[in-house]
Amino acid sequence: SRKKPDRPTKILATLGPASLNKTTIQKMDESGVDLFRLNLSHTAVKDLPRLIKQIQSWTKKPLSLDSEGAQIRNAKMKGGKLEIKTHSLVSLVKANELGTETKIPLYPIDPAKALQEGDLLYVDFGSVIVQVIQIKSGKVLARTLSGGIIGSNKGVATDRPIELPPFTKKDLAAFKIGKKFKINNYALSFATTKDAVKELRSFFPYPISLVSKIESMAGIRNLKEVAKASDAILIDRGDLSREVPLQEIALTQRHILNIGKEANTPVYVATNLLETMIHAGQPTRA
């Protein structure tokens, strides 16, 4: 009999609060998931060893640890989420402070050193937009141009490039744990250079499979070299839409797919497409 061809599509499934249980993971496994993903942006380092042990006891499918990467985020907000009112003044502070209606903590940057007067910050896909109006004596004051509700640990985009290290302190701690458990699948968030890809590989004394996530214009500019240095690339249309105009997302996706084919590098296409349909009649713009 003729051998059936390998299934060309591979499914990478993200695990979260609703799916981190034995029953759900085993059903996903049986349904054809090829790789399970843990997002380090939403996983505490102290919980990581326990979660790895549990997942590995529930499925033989490989587990991938997805780094936080070079992205600015707001830290913990009082009550988990709260409203920032339009025209209000807010302080932009370090991540060791708790966020309130008048204070937004940011990491991994030191706001007083990384930001400039006039900078625009878009918190959680523009749910809240603030502009820096004063930096004085190590304190950063901003005016809220567009208010809204923001939660903890949300992505923050800026209107100008701000150089960030490719890995956060949390990433580095998680890599050590991953090495202890001999995890050999990793994802590099906000991948921008082949050097960052090589540096991540250097943390491990054994070969790893590395997916580089294209989520910024910097990643697109260096796409060819990143694709050649990676085992796969992933298009995150949601995060890309912070920097790429919405009407250009489809063309950008096609461009990334073509570069992946030229480099003979597999490409994943991902986004939280249906998340807003939990409470709205339309999917997200991505």
Tab-separated table of N, CA, C and O in Angstrom, residues 1-6:
chain	number	residue	atom	x	y	z
A	1	SER	N	0.843	-1.196	0.000
A	1	SER	CA	0.000	0.000	0.000
A	1	SER	C	0.870	1.235	0.000
A	1	SER	O	1.967	1.230	0.550
A	2	ARG	N	0.354	2.303	-0.596
A	2	ARG	CA	1.116	3.547	-0.667
A	2	ARG	C	1.154	4.229	0.693
A	2	ARG	O	0.121	4.354	1.358
A	3	LYS	N	2.316	4.686	1.081
A	3	LYS	CA	2.466	5.375	2.362
A	3	LYS	C	1.828	6.754	2.280
A	3	LYS	O	2.049	7.499	1.315
A	4	LYS	N	1.041	7.092	3.287
A	4	LYS	CA	0.415	8.416	3.312
A	4	LYS	C	1.474	9.488	3.542
A	4	LYS	O	2.386	9.298	4.345
A	5	PRO	N	1.377	10.618	2.831
A	5	PRO	CA	2.363	11.685	3.039
A	5	PRO	C	2.218	12.291	4.434
A	5	PRO	O	1.142	12.252	5.029
A	6	ASP	N	3.332	12.811	4.941
A	6	ASP	CA	3.291	13.458	6.249
A	6	ASP	C	2.353	14.652	6.195
A	6	ASP	O	2.259	15.364	5.189
